[in-house]
Short mmCIF file of C-alpha atoms in Angstrom, two decimals:
data_model
loop_
_atom_site.label_atom_id
_atom_site.label_comp_id
_atom_site.label_asym_id
_atom_site.label_seq_id
_atom_site.Cartn_x
_atom_site.Cartn_y
_atom_site.Cartn_z
CA MET A 1 24.87 5.91 7.92
CA LEU A 2 21.53 7.64 7.24
CA LYS A 3 23.25 10.97 6.58
CA GLN A 4 25.62 9.30 4.14
CA ILE A 5 22.70 7.79 2.25
CA VAL A 6 20.96 11.16 2.03
CA ASN A 7 24.09 12.91 0.75
CA GLN A 8 24.37 10.29 -1.96
CA ALA A 9 20.77 11.03 -2.92
CA LYS A 10 21.39 14.78 -3.06
CA ASN A 11 24.48 14.40 -5.20
CA LYS A 12 22.81 12.00 -7.63
CA LYS A 13 22.97 13.18 -11.25
CA PHE A 14 19.70 12.46 -13.01
CA THR A 15 20.55 12.06 -16.68
CA GLN A 16 16.90 12.27 -17.72
CA LEU A 17 16.03 15.35 -15.65
CA LYS A 18 16.87 17.98 -18.26
CA TYR A 19 15.05 16.05 -20.97
CA ILE A 20 11.93 15.62 -18.84
CA LEU A 21 11.75 19.27 -17.85
CA ALA A 22 12.23 20.35 -21.46
CA ALA A 23 9.33 18.15 -22.52
CA ILE A 24 7.10 19.54 -19.77
CA ALA A 25 7.96 23.09 -20.79
CA LEU A 26 6.30 22.41 -24.14
CA THR A 27 2.97 21.58 -22.48
CA THR A 28 0.35 23.97 -21.11
CA PRO A 29 -0.20 23.57 -17.35
CA LEU A 30 -3.76 22.55 -16.60
CA TYR A 31 -4.14 25.19 -13.90
CA GLY A 32 -1.84 27.76 -15.43
CA ALA A 33 -4.63 30.11 -16.37
CA CYS A 34 -6.59 29.61 -13.15
CA GLU A 35 -6.57 32.04 -10.29
CA ASN A 36 -6.13 28.98 -8.06
CA SER A 37 -2.77 28.14 -9.60
CA ILE A 38 -0.37 26.71 -7.01
CA SER A 39 2.44 25.77 -9.38
CA ASP A 40 4.73 28.24 -7.67
CA ILE A 41 4.30 26.31 -4.40
CA ILE A 42 4.46 22.85 -5.90
CA PRO A 43 7.24 23.39 -8.45
CA ILE A 44 7.46 20.82 -11.23
CA GLU A 45 11.24 20.72 -10.79
CA GLN A 46 10.89 19.30 -7.26
CA VAL A 47 8.28 16.79 -8.38
CA VAL A 48 10.61 15.54 -11.11
CA LYS A 49 13.59 15.43 -8.75
CA ASP A 50 11.72 13.34 -6.17
CA ILE A 51 10.31 10.75 -8.55
CA SER A 52 13.56 10.57 -10.51
CA TYR A 53 15.49 9.57 -7.42
CA LEU A 54 12.90 7.21 -5.98
CA ALA A 55 12.57 5.40 -9.32
CA SER A 56 16.27 5.46 -10.14
CA ASP A 57 18.37 2.37 -10.80
CA GLU A 58 20.39 3.27 -7.71
CA LEU A 59 17.49 2.17 -5.49
CA LYS A 60 17.15 -1.16 -7.34
CA GLY A 61 13.38 -1.29 -7.07
CA ARG A 62 13.12 -0.50 -3.32
CA ALA A 63 12.47 -4.12 -2.33
CA ASN A 64 11.40 -4.80 1.23
CA PHE A 65 14.29 -5.97 3.46
CA SER A 66 16.86 -4.54 1.00
CA PRO A 67 19.45 -1.81 1.75
CA GLU A 68 17.91 0.23 -1.06
CA ARG A 69 14.53 0.28 0.69
CA ALA A 70 16.31 1.86 3.67
CA GLN A 71 18.02 4.29 1.32
CA ALA A 72 14.66 5.40 -0.04
CA ALA A 73 13.33 5.81 3.53
CA ALA A 74 16.29 8.03 4.40
CA TYR A 75 15.62 10.26 1.39
CA ILE A 76 11.95 10.64 2.39
CA ALA A 77 12.90 11.38 6.02
CA GLU A 78 15.37 14.05 4.95
CA ARG A 79 12.72 15.69 2.77
CA PHE A 80 10.32 15.70 5.73
CA ALA A 81 12.96 17.33 7.91
CA GLU A 82 13.78 19.98 5.29
CA ILE A 83 10.10 20.75 4.81
CA GLY A 84 9.75 21.37 8.55
CA LEU A 85 7.61 18.43 9.61
CA ALA A 86 7.91 16.98 13.09
CA PRO A 87 8.41 13.28 13.87
CA MET A 88 5.23 11.54 14.95
CA GLN A 89 6.37 11.15 18.55
CA THR A 90 7.50 14.77 18.91
CA LYS A 91 5.42 17.93 18.93
CA GLN A 92 6.76 20.56 16.57
CA LYS A 93 6.78 23.31 19.18
CA GLN A 94 9.15 21.20 21.28
CA LEU A 95 11.78 21.20 18.54
CA THR A 96 14.63 23.66 18.89
CA GLN A 97 16.42 22.51 15.74
CA LYS A 98 15.80 20.36 12.70
CA PRO A 99 15.14 16.82 13.96
CA HIS A 100 17.50 14.02 13.05
CA ILE A 101 16.05 12.08 10.15
CA ALA A 102 16.14 8.82 12.12
CA LEU A 103 13.29 10.18 14.26
CA PHE A 104 10.95 10.02 11.27
CA LEU A 105 11.46 6.28 10.89
CA GLN A 106 8.73 4.11 12.43
CA HIS A 107 10.34 0.71 12.87
CA PHE A 108 8.41 -2.55 13.12
CA ASN A 109 9.09 -6.26 12.77
CA VAL A 110 7.35 -8.76 10.55
CA HIS A 111 7.36 -12.54 10.80
CA LYS A 112 8.55 -14.52 7.81
CA ILE A 113 7.06 -18.03 7.71
CA GLN A 114 8.71 -20.47 5.33
CA PRO A 115 7.37 -24.03 4.90
CA GLN A 116 10.15 -26.61 5.36
CA HIS A 117 8.37 -29.95 5.10
CA ILE A 118 4.86 -31.33 4.77
CA SER A 119 3.43 -34.84 4.40
CA VAL A 120 -0.19 -35.90 4.26
CA SER A 121 -1.88 -39.28 4.37
CA LEU A 122 -5.58 -39.56 3.50
CA ASN A 123 -7.50 -42.72 4.30
CA HIS A 124 -4.13 -44.46 4.83
CA SER A 125 -2.77 -43.42 1.39
CA ALA A 126 0.16 -41.01 1.03
CA ILE A 127 -0.45 -37.90 -1.08
CA GLY A 128 2.15 -36.68 -3.53
CA HIS A 129 3.87 -33.41 -2.64
CA GLU A 130 2.63 -31.76 -5.84
CA ASN A 131 -0.93 -32.09 -4.49
CA ILE A 132 -0.30 -30.57 -1.05
CA THR A 133 0.22 -27.06 0.21
CA MET A 134 -0.35 -25.18 3.45
CA ALA A 135 -0.69 -21.74 4.96
CA THR A 136 0.45 -21.78 8.57
CA THR A 137 1.41 -19.55 11.46
CA LEU A 138 2.51 -22.63 13.43
CA ALA A 139 6.10 -23.88 13.46
CA GLU A 140 4.99 -27.52 13.62
CA LEU A 141 1.91 -29.53 12.71
CA SER A 142 1.26 -33.07 13.85
CA TRP A 143 -2.40 -33.84 13.27
CA GLN A 144 -4.30 -37.09 13.52
CA THR A 145 -7.94 -37.57 12.55
CA GLU A 146 -10.25 -35.04 14.28
CA GLN A 147 -7.38 -32.87 15.55
CA ALA A 148 -8.24 -30.36 12.84
CA GLN A 149 -11.51 -29.43 11.17
CA SER A 150 -12.01 -31.21 7.85
CA HIS A 151 -13.72 -29.72 4.79
CA VAL A 152 -14.47 -30.78 1.22
CA ILE A 153 -14.55 -28.29 -1.66
CA GLY A 154 -16.61 -30.00 -4.36
CA LYS A 155 -16.38 -29.35 -8.07
CA ASP A 156 -19.31 -26.90 -7.97
CA ASP A 157 -18.19 -25.01 -4.84
CA ASP A 158 -16.60 -21.56 -4.79
CA MET A 159 -13.06 -22.43 -3.67
CA ARG A 160 -11.94 -18.85 -3.09
CA LYS A 161 -15.01 -18.04 -1.00
CA VAL A 162 -14.61 -21.15 1.17
CA LEU A 163 -10.92 -20.44 1.84
CA GLN A 164 -11.66 -16.79 2.56
CA GLN A 165 -14.17 -17.84 5.21
CA LEU A 166 -11.72 -20.30 6.80
CA ASN A 167 -8.99 -17.67 6.75
CA GLN A 168 -11.18 -15.17 8.57
CA GLN A 169 -12.29 -17.87 11.03
CA GLY A 170 -8.76 -18.98 11.90
CA GLY A 171 -7.97 -22.28 13.59
CA GLN A 172 -6.75 -25.57 12.11
CA HIS A 173 -8.20 -27.02 8.91
CA VAL A 174 -7.65 -29.86 6.46
CA VAL A 175 -9.33 -29.09 3.14
CA LEU A 176 -9.91 -31.57 0.30
CA VAL A 177 -10.04 -29.75 -3.02
CA ASN A 178 -11.72 -31.43 -5.98
CA SER A 179 -9.49 -31.70 -9.05
CA ALA A 180 -11.95 -29.50 -10.96
CA HIS A 181 -10.21 -26.64 -9.12
CA ARG A 182 -6.71 -27.72 -10.15
CA LYS A 183 -5.74 -24.36 -11.68
CA THR A 184 -6.92 -22.38 -8.68
CA PHE A 185 -5.26 -24.88 -6.34
CA GLN A 186 -1.98 -24.34 -8.18
CA LEU A 187 -2.25 -20.57 -7.69
CA TYR A 188 -2.70 -21.06 -3.95
CA LYS A 189 0.15 -23.59 -3.88
CA ASN A 190 2.52 -21.15 -5.59
CA TYR A 191 1.54 -18.46 -3.09
CA PHE A 192 1.71 -20.61 0.06
CA ASP A 193 4.89 -22.48 -0.91
CA ALA A 194 6.72 -19.15 -1.31
CA GLY A 195 6.10 -18.48 2.39
CA LEU A 196 3.94 -16.01 4.28
CA THR A 197 4.65 -12.71 6.00
CA LYS A 198 2.69 -11.68 9.10
CA LEU A 199 2.89 -8.55 11.23
CA ALA A 200 2.20 -10.56 14.36
CA ILE A 201 1.21 -14.13 15.23
CA THR A 202 -1.57 -13.65 17.74
CA GLN A 203 -3.87 -16.50 16.73
CA PRO A 204 -1.87 -19.53 15.57
CA GLY A 205 -3.56 -21.59 12.91
CA ALA A 206 -3.11 -23.46 9.66
CA ILE A 207 -4.95 -24.46 6.49
CA VAL A 208 -3.68 -27.58 4.71
CA LEU A 209 -4.97 -27.99 1.15
CA VAL A 210 -5.00 -31.40 -0.53
CA LEU A 211 -5.94 -31.80 -4.18
CA SER A 212 -8.02 -34.97 -4.18
CA ASP A 213 -11.31 -36.29 -5.49
CA GLU A 214 -11.96 -38.06 -2.19
CA SER A 215 -15.29 -36.98 -0.73
CA GLN A 216 -15.09 -38.90 2.54
CA LEU A 217 -12.31 -38.30 5.05
CA SER A 218 -12.37 -41.20 7.51
CA HIS A 219 -8.69 -40.95 8.40
CA TYR A 220 -5.88 -38.42 7.90
CA GLN A 221 -2.41 -37.69 9.18
CA VAL A 222 -0.56 -34.41 8.68
CA LYS A 223 3.03 -33.69 9.62
CA ALA A 224 4.64 -30.36 8.74
CA GLN A 225 7.29 -27.91 9.83
CA ALA A 226 7.85 -24.23 9.07
CA LYS A 227 10.67 -21.83 9.85
CA ILE A 228 9.55 -18.60 11.53
CA SER A 229 11.92 -15.61 11.64
CA GLN A 230 11.64 -11.87 12.21
CA GLN A 231 12.85 -9.03 10.00
CA SER A 232 12.70 -5.27 10.45
CA LEU A 233 11.11 -2.65 8.20
CA SER A 234 10.13 0.98 8.66
CA ASN A 235 7.51 3.52 7.70
CA VAL A 236 8.44 7.18 7.40
CA VAL A 237 6.02 9.49 9.23
CA GLY A 238 5.97 13.27 9.66
CA ILE A 239 3.36 15.64 11.08
CA LEU A 240 2.34 19.26 10.63
CA PRO A 241 0.52 20.17 13.88
CA GLY A 242 -2.80 21.97 13.55
CA HIS A 243 -3.09 25.65 14.44
CA ASP A 244 -6.60 25.56 15.88
CA ALA A 245 -6.69 24.40 19.51
CA GLN A 246 -10.02 22.62 19.06
CA LEU A 247 -9.20 21.01 15.69
CA ALA A 248 -5.56 20.07 16.31
CA ASN A 249 -6.54 16.63 17.65
CA GLU A 250 -8.21 15.84 14.32
CA VAL A 251 -5.88 14.34 11.73
CA VAL A 252 -5.92 14.43 7.94
CA LEU A 253 -3.66 11.63 6.72
CA TYR A 254 -1.86 11.73 3.37
CA SER A 255 -0.17 8.44 2.58
CA ALA A 256 1.54 6.34 -0.07
CA HIS A 257 3.66 3.21 -0.07
CA TYR A 258 7.29 3.59 -1.11
CA ASP A 259 8.32 -0.08 -1.39
CA HIS A 260 8.30 -2.03 -4.65
CA LEU A 261 9.46 -5.35 -6.12
CA GLY A 262 13.24 -5.03 -6.33
CA THR A 263 14.94 -6.83 -9.20
CA THR A 264 14.40 -9.91 -11.31
CA ALA A 265 15.64 -13.18 -9.82
CA ASP A 266 18.94 -12.93 -11.69
CA GLY A 267 19.42 -9.32 -10.57
CA ARG A 268 19.86 -8.07 -14.13
CA LYS A 269 16.65 -6.06 -14.48
CA ILE A 270 15.07 -3.61 -12.07
CA TYR A 271 11.43 -3.11 -11.17
CA ASN A 272 11.88 0.66 -10.76
CA GLY A 273 8.25 1.20 -9.75
CA ALA A 274 8.06 4.74 -11.09
CA ASP A 275 4.28 4.69 -11.16
CA ASP A 276 3.95 2.04 -8.44
CA ASN A 277 4.52 3.89 -6.24
CA ALA A 278 7.28 6.45 -6.56
CA SER A 279 4.55 8.66 -8.04
CA GLY A 280 2.38 8.48 -4.92
CA THR A 281 5.36 8.96 -2.60
CA THR A 282 6.40 12.01 -4.61
CA ALA A 283 2.86 13.36 -4.20
CA ILE A 284 2.87 13.21 -0.40
CA LEU A 285 6.32 14.82 -0.26
CA ASN A 286 5.16 17.76 -2.37
CA LEU A 287 1.79 18.06 -0.65
CA ALA A 288 3.65 18.22 2.67
CA GLN A 289 5.84 20.98 1.26
CA TYR A 290 2.80 22.86 -0.05
CA PHE A 291 0.80 22.79 3.18
CA ALA A 292 3.86 23.59 5.29
CA GLN A 293 4.51 26.69 3.20
CA GLN A 294 0.85 27.66 3.40
CA GLY A 295 1.15 27.52 7.19
CA ASN A 296 -2.58 27.74 7.84
CA ASN A 297 -3.68 24.15 8.48
CA GLN A 298 -6.20 24.13 11.31
CA ARG A 299 -6.23 20.37 11.61
CA THR A 300 -3.09 18.31 12.15
CA LEU A 301 -1.73 16.90 8.90
CA MET A 302 0.11 13.61 8.91
CA PHE A 303 2.21 12.32 6.03
CA SER A 304 3.13 8.64 5.99
CA ALA A 305 5.21 6.67 3.51
CA PHE A 306 4.46 3.01 4.17
CA SER A 307 6.68 0.02 3.54
CA ALA A 308 5.52 -3.58 3.09
CA GLU A 309 2.48 -2.75 0.95
CA GLU A 310 3.68 -5.08 -1.77
CA ILE A 311 3.93 -8.01 0.66
CA GLY A 312 0.65 -7.57 2.50
CA GLY A 313 0.20 -4.00 3.76
CA PHE A 314 2.03 -4.53 7.04
CA GLY A 315 3.37 -0.99 7.25
CA SER A 316 -0.10 0.54 7.32
CA ARG A 317 -1.29 -2.13 9.77
CA TYR A 318 1.48 -1.29 12.23
CA PHE A 319 0.90 2.44 11.71
CA SER A 320 -2.81 2.07 12.50
CA GLN A 321 -1.91 0.68 15.92
CA GLN A 322 0.14 3.76 16.83
CA LEU A 323 -2.70 6.29 16.86
CA ASN A 324 -6.40 6.54 17.65
CA PRO A 325 -8.23 5.94 14.36
CA ASP A 326 -11.22 7.88 15.69
CA ASN A 327 -9.08 11.01 15.41
CA VAL A 328 -8.37 10.49 11.70
CA VAL A 329 -10.87 12.58 9.76
CA ALA A 330 -9.84 11.20 6.37
CA MET A 331 -7.09 9.21 4.70
CA ILE A 332 -5.95 10.35 1.27
CA ASN A 333 -3.95 7.35 0.07
CA ILE A 334 -2.19 8.09 -3.22
CA GLU A 335 -1.48 5.09 -5.42
CA MET A 336 -0.11 5.22 -8.99
CA ILE A 337 -0.80 8.69 -10.42
CA GLY A 338 1.93 8.73 -13.08
CA LYS A 339 -0.29 7.87 -16.06
CA VAL A 340 -3.17 9.73 -17.70
CA SER A 341 -6.49 8.35 -16.46
CA LYS A 342 -9.38 7.40 -18.73
CA PHE A 343 -11.01 10.66 -17.63
CA GLY A 344 -8.21 12.81 -19.08
CA PRO A 345 -4.93 14.44 -18.02
CA GLY A 346 -4.72 15.62 -14.44
CA THR A 347 -7.79 13.67 -13.31
CA VAL A 348 -8.06 10.96 -10.67
CA TRP A 349 -10.50 8.35 -9.46
CA MET A 350 -11.15 7.12 -5.93
CA THR A 351 -11.71 3.60 -4.62
CA GLY A 352 -14.75 2.78 -2.48
CA ILE A 353 -16.58 5.95 -3.49
CA GLU A 354 -19.88 4.54 -2.19
CA ARG A 355 -18.50 3.89 1.31
CA SER A 356 -18.35 7.52 2.46
CA ASN A 357 -19.31 10.95 1.15
CA LEU A 358 -15.70 12.09 0.86
CA ALA A 359 -15.65 12.33 -2.95
CA GLN A 360 -18.94 14.23 -3.03
CA LEU A 361 -17.70 16.77 -0.49
CA LEU A 362 -14.37 17.21 -2.28
CA ASN A 363 -16.11 17.74 -5.60
CA ASP A 364 -18.58 20.21 -4.10
CA ALA A 365 -15.66 22.19 -2.72
CA LEU A 366 -13.77 22.41 -6.04
CA PRO A 367 -13.56 25.90 -7.59
CA GLU A 368 -16.01 26.42 -10.44
CA ASN A 369 -13.27 26.91 -13.02
CA LEU A 370 -11.89 23.44 -12.28
CA ALA A 371 -15.26 21.73 -12.04
CA ASN A 372 -16.28 23.20 -15.40
CA ASN A 373 -13.22 21.55 -16.93
CA GLY A 374 -14.40 18.14 -15.74
CA LEU A 375 -11.85 17.94 -12.94
CA ALA A 376 -13.98 16.01 -10.48
CA ILE A 377 -12.97 13.08 -8.31
CA GLN A 378 -14.30 10.13 -10.30
CA ALA A 379 -15.53 6.72 -9.14
CA ASP A 380 -13.20 3.74 -9.49
CA PRO A 381 -13.78 2.54 -13.08
CA TYR A 382 -12.45 -0.96 -12.32
CA PRO A 383 -14.76 -2.36 -9.60
CA GLU A 384 -14.06 -5.93 -10.69
CA GLN A 385 -10.43 -5.46 -9.56
CA LYS A 386 -11.53 -4.91 -5.92
CA LEU A 387 -8.93 -2.15 -5.58
CA PHE A 388 -10.42 -0.85 -2.34
CA TYR A 389 -8.81 -3.84 -0.61
CA ARG A 390 -5.54 -3.79 -2.55
CA SER A 391 -3.81 -0.81 -1.00
CA ASP A 392 -3.04 0.63 2.43
CA ASN A 393 -6.38 2.42 2.80
CA ALA A 394 -8.12 -0.89 3.63
CA THR A 395 -6.48 -1.16 7.05
CA LEU A 396 -7.77 2.23 8.21
CA ALA A 397 -11.14 1.67 6.54
CA ARG A 398 -11.63 -1.45 8.69
CA LEU A 399 -11.33 0.91 11.68
CA GLY A 400 -14.03 3.25 10.37
CA VAL A 401 -11.80 5.94 8.84
CA PRO A 402 -13.00 7.46 5.52
CA ALA A 403 -9.92 5.92 3.93
CA HIS A 404 -9.71 5.78 0.15
CA SER A 405 -7.05 5.42 -2.52
CA PHE A 406 -6.68 7.97 -5.31
CA SER A 407 -5.23 6.83 -8.63
CA SER A 408 -5.07 7.61 -12.33
CA THR A 409 -3.76 4.38 -13.77
CA GLN A 410 -5.73 2.54 -16.46
CA LEU A 411 -5.37 -0.92 -14.99
CA ASP A 412 -7.27 -2.62 -17.78
CA LYS A 413 -4.68 -1.58 -20.36
CA ASP A 414 -1.51 -0.69 -18.44
CA PRO A 415 1.33 -2.84 -19.85
CA HIS A 416 3.79 -1.60 -17.20
CA TYR A 417 2.05 -2.67 -13.97
CA HIS A 418 4.49 -4.83 -11.96
CA GLN A 419 6.81 -4.98 -14.97
CA VAL A 420 10.40 -3.82 -15.35
CA SER A 421 9.10 -1.27 -17.89
CA ASP A 422 7.49 0.76 -15.07
CA ASP A 423 10.27 3.35 -15.18
CA LEU A 424 10.52 7.10 -15.73
CA SER A 425 10.02 6.79 -19.47
CA SER A 426 6.47 5.51 -18.87
CA ILE A 427 5.45 8.48 -16.69
CA ASN A 428 3.40 11.43 -17.94
CA MET A 429 5.05 14.00 -15.72
CA SER A 430 2.75 16.87 -16.64
CA SER A 431 -0.43 14.93 -15.84
CA MET A 432 1.08 13.66 -12.58
CA HIS A 433 1.95 17.21 -11.53
CA GLN A 434 -1.59 18.31 -12.29
CA VAL A 435 -3.01 15.48 -10.17
CA ILE A 436 -0.92 16.62 -7.19
CA GLU A 437 -2.21 20.17 -7.65
CA LEU A 438 -5.80 18.94 -7.90
CA LEU A 439 -5.47 16.95 -4.66
CA ALA A 440 -4.01 20.00 -2.90
CA ILE A 441 -6.98 22.13 -3.97
CA ALA A 442 -9.64 19.47 -3.40
CA THR A 443 -8.49 18.57 0.12
CA GLN A 444 -8.03 22.14 1.35
CA PRO A 445 -11.42 22.07 3.15
CA LEU A 446 -10.25 18.98 5.06
CA VAL A 447 -7.12 20.86 6.06
CA ASP A 448 -8.88 24.03 7.23
CA GLY A 449 -11.55 22.11 9.14
CA SER A 450 -14.57 23.18 7.10
CA LEU A 451 -15.26 19.68 5.74
CA THR A 452 -15.79 16.47 7.68
CA PRO A 453 -16.70 13.33 5.70
CA SER A 454 -18.92 10.54 6.97
CA ARG A 455 -17.28 7.54 8.60
CA ILE A 456 -17.04 4.17 6.88
CA ASP A 457 -19.33 1.42 8.16
CA LYS A 458 -16.83 -1.04 9.63
CA SER A 459 -19.34 -3.89 9.49
CA LYS A 460 -19.39 -3.68 5.69
CA VAL A 461 -15.62 -3.89 5.20
CA ARG A 462 -14.20 -7.36 4.60
CA LEU A 463 -12.13 -8.57 7.54
CA GLN A 464 -8.43 -9.30 7.32
CA GLY A 465 -7.49 -12.99 7.25
CA LYS A 466 -6.04 -14.55 10.41
CA ILE A 467 -3.78 -17.13 8.75
CA TYR A 468 -2.63 -15.70 5.40
#
C-alpha cells in the first residue's frame, strides 16, 4: 500500500511546476554571487517538486486521521530512503540495502475524548446547557458537593490565568464563571464541546465550567459522560549517523510538522497548507539531502516530520519520549517559511531568542558576505502571539533542549494563515529557497561539532496542561 502511494506521488503531474520555475528563473538568487553558494546541492527544482506535491489538492489538506495524511507520510519516508537516511531504530552501517519506507514511520496512538452528556445543578437549580461546558479525561463524572474543588472567577479576575493554573494542577474542579466573561467562556465552550485529544491519560481529571453570577456554592451536582477512543497517527523520522566517534551520540534535530487542516466541512474547499507547513517539511527534506551529500557531519543529524501539531503537538510529544533529550544539542524546528519576512527576502526569525544563545552563535558563524547583507537570524517580531509555545519546539524546550522555531511569515498581516487560500499561489518560492540555504549555512557549525548552544532553563518554560 505504501509503495503504491509513493508511485502515485512520483507520477503526479504538477500543472504549476513549469510556471513556478519560469518565474524563479527571472529572479537573482540571493547567494548566487557568494562563494558559499549551495544552490547546486539544494536545487530549486527539488524544492518546488516537494512543496508542490505536499500542498497539492491530491492530499486534501493532510488532515490528521485521514488517508491523505498517510499518503504525505509515505512520500516523506520515500524521500528519506532515497536520500540515504536510516530509520531511527536502525543504524545506517547495519543496512545492506535501502530500507523499506515503513521503517521510517513512528506510529503512536492518541485518545479522542468526546463529551456525550452533561448536567449541572447549582444550589438546587438546574443550569441551562448553553451555560455549561467541560474538559475531561474521565469517561464519567458523578459529583456531589465537596467531591470536586470549587472555584469562583469574579468579574475582575483573569479567567485564562485561573484556568491555566487549574489545568496545570490537574484534578477535579467545578468553576463558576461570572457573566462578565461571557465571550471568553463561549470560546472555551466551543473548544471543549468539540472534544479533546490527548497523547495519554495518565492523570484523570476534569474542569467543569458554569457561566453564573452566583458567588456562593453551597450545593452542586454534576453528572457527565464522555466517549474515549484511540486513533493512530505517525511521525516520519530519519537519521544521518555522525562520523566522529565522540560526537556521534550528540544529535542535531531538524523538524517540521506535515499535518494540516484538511477540507472545509462540506468537503468542497481544501486547506492546502502550502506555507503551513508544507514549506517547513520541504525544508527538512532538502536539508537532509544537502547534508547527506556533504557526507561530513560529525554529529548525528535527525530529521523528523511530525503529525498532530495542528491538534495539540502530540507527534513531537511522543517523539520526545523515544530518545534522551540530553543528547539533543539543538532543535531547528522550521515553521512557515514560504512568505517574505518583514526583514526581507531569504531572512528568518526565531522564537524564544532570549532562552538560549543559539541565535547569537549561528549569527556569529555566518560568513561575512551574508552578514553584511543583513542575513542574520532575527528575534521573533510577534512576542504577543506567544509563538514559542505554538509549535513542536515547545515539547523539547520543556526538557531543556535549545529548541526553537524558525519562520518568515508576517503573522500580523498574513491573510492566508489557516485559510483555504494558503496554496502554492501564495508562496514566494525564491525567498523560501533562500531561507533553506541560509539555514544550511547557519547550522553547519552545529553539524560539524564546533558549536554547542546553551541549554534552556526548564524551570522557566510553561508546563503542559494535564487536562486539556
